[in-house]
Amino acid sequence: MASVATDASPQTEITRSTHNPLGLKRLHHVELWVGNAKQAAFFYRNAFGFSETAYRGLETGDRDLTSYVMSQKKARMILTTPMSSEHPINDHIVRHGDNVQDIAFEVEDADDAFEQAVTRGAKPAMEPHDLEDEHGAVRRAKIHTYGDTVHSLISYRDYSGPFMPGFEARDLPGDPTGLALIDHIVGNVELGKMRTWADWYSDVLGFERYITFDDDDISTEYSALMSIVMSDDRQVIKFPINEPAEGKKKSQIEEYLDYHNGPGVQHIALMTPDIITTVTKLRERGIEFLTVPDTYYAELTDRVGAIREAVESLQKLGILVDRDEDGYLLQIFTKPVVDRPTLFFEIIQRRGSRGFGQGNFKALFESIEREQALRGNL
Ligand code: FE2
């Protein structure tokens, strides 16, 4: 299982600087708390092509939690379910449904990062502590961010195991779909709270405002939203934060907040170097995507100019394109992957552009609104 052990450092490295007061090194993993981790692992392995690379549960001596570590190239997600009705994770699942609970960072020094974060205004979620097993020790602390979401701060000492102490290596390979890393993670917050949380990422993590979209950029007849993208100074970790804006009917962000019972992660964007192959495989395996009308493709070349991909191939798969001064990007959004209209995924390929597909927002939101109307929530 050497292939598992070498995957202990996902995502691109961030350098320490005055803009990186917590000493963040990289996004370590994203953890979802779910009602049935075994079936969720089956879904992410067989549909998305993740490999199951580590596990904890009754067989490894854990009486409280069962967790599956799902990896594809540098993208890593953990699926965790509680084993008893008394476990506090149950309350989270009842309240929010299956969703992201932890966006975990690897840091240079968990104690230092925690102290810095709290000094800078973060609410502590878990004091620094050791996690140990026969493979060595890891130091971990947690701070609260929006809603019931936390950021773990993890530093390695002498750990050489498959993931974290308490986990055993698993070698259940998926058939990869080409997903390579987590590009960005989007949070939805309440009306009036977007700037508060953008300031929080600036004050606590030293992030900078990368792009701002207001309701002139992002509005349709019915719903609108505002968004600020916060990023570390090397733009390795990007966190767009959305809040609802005044529209004629319920915005997609309000629908999310209603069903999620408050702020939380709206979508995880997974990057691929070949979106046509990735989306072809995901569609074959049953993943459902939002669709745009054929008029979108009739106008595409006029809007974005020459691109390497054949427009017919993109149209067949429903892939969207947007261009900015740096280049272009290709993207597509899944329908929610849970029963509540909450968490979904974006698949993104970047050909120079570092943006988020602003030119697609209108077509996309009209598509989301068609789905909202089918749910009786518009
Ligand atoms: Fe996105």
PDB file of N, CA and C in Angstrom, residues 221-224 245-251 254 378:
ATOM      1  N   GLU A 221     -34.138  37.020 -13.518  1.00  0.00           N
ATOM      2  CA  GLU A 221     -35.435  37.633 -13.232  1.00  0.00           C
ATOM      3  C   GLU A 221     -35.869  37.369 -11.785  1.00  0.00           C
ATOM      4  N   TYR A 222     -35.531  36.182 -11.304  1.00  0.00           N
ATOM      5  CA  TYR A 222     -36.052  35.774 -10.006  1.00  0.00           C
ATOM      6  C   TYR A 222     -35.068  35.908  -8.863  1.00  0.00           C
ATOM      7  N   SER A 223     -33.887  35.393  -9.072  1.00  0.00           N
ATOM      8  CA  SER A 223     -33.030  35.315  -7.904  1.00  0.00           C
ATOM      9  C   SER A 223     -31.677  35.917  -8.178  1.00  0.00           C
ATOM     10  N   ALA A 224     -31.046  36.363  -7.125  1.00  0.00           N
ATOM     11  CA  ALA A 224     -29.759  37.015  -7.249  1.00  0.00           C
ATOM     12  C   ALA A 224     -28.906  36.596  -6.071  1.00  0.00           C
ATOM     13  N   ALA A 245     -29.200  37.906  -2.531  1.00  0.00           N
ATOM     14  CA  ALA A 245     -29.516  39.316  -2.798  1.00  0.00           C
ATOM     15  C   ALA A 245     -31.009  39.369  -3.096  1.00  0.00           C
ATOM     16  N   GLU A 246     -31.543  40.575  -3.009  1.00  0.00           N
ATOM     17  CA  GLU A 246     -32.976  40.773  -3.228  1.00  0.00           C
ATOM     18  C   GLU A 246     -33.363  40.374  -4.654  1.00  0.00           C
ATOM     19  N   GLY A 247     -34.315  39.447  -4.801  1.00  0.00           N
ATOM     20  CA  GLY A 247     -34.809  39.083  -6.123  1.00  0.00           C
ATOM     21  C   GLY A 247     -36.325  39.060  -6.073  1.00  0.00           C
ATOM     22  N   LYS A 248     -36.931  38.743  -7.206  1.00  0.00           N
ATOM     23  CA  LYS A 248     -38.398  38.711  -7.213  1.00  0.00           C
ATOM     24  C   LYS A 248     -38.935  37.509  -6.444  1.00  0.00           C
ATOM     25  N   LYS A 249     -38.192  36.421  -6.491  1.00  0.00           N
ATOM     26  CA  LYS A 249     -38.616  35.218  -5.770  1.00  0.00           C
ATOM     27  C   LYS A 249     -37.441  34.689  -4.966  1.00  0.00           C
ATOM     28  N   LYS A 250     -37.663  33.557  -4.326  1.00  0.00           N
ATOM     29  CA  LYS A 250     -36.645  33.020  -3.424  1.00  0.00           C
ATOM     30  C   LYS A 250     -35.338  32.712  -4.171  1.00  0.00           C
ATOM     31  N   SER A 251     -34.229  33.219  -3.678  1.00  0.00           N
ATOM     32  CA  SER A 251     -32.960  32.947  -4.347  1.00  0.00           C
ATOM     33  C   SER A 251     -32.492  31.546  -4.007  1.00  0.00           C
ATOM     34  N   GLU A 254     -31.131  31.309  -0.571  1.00  0.00           N
ATOM     35  CA  GLU A 254     -32.151  31.165   0.492  1.00  0.00           C
ATOM     36  C   GLU A 254     -32.671  29.729   0.565  1.00  0.00           C
ATOM     37  N   LEU A 378     -39.633  27.995  -5.729  1.00  0.00           N
ATOM     38  CA  LEU A 378     -39.297  29.266  -6.382  1.00  0.00           C
ATOM     39  C   LEU A 378     -40.430  30.262  -6.184  1.00  0.00           C
TER      40      LEU A 378
END
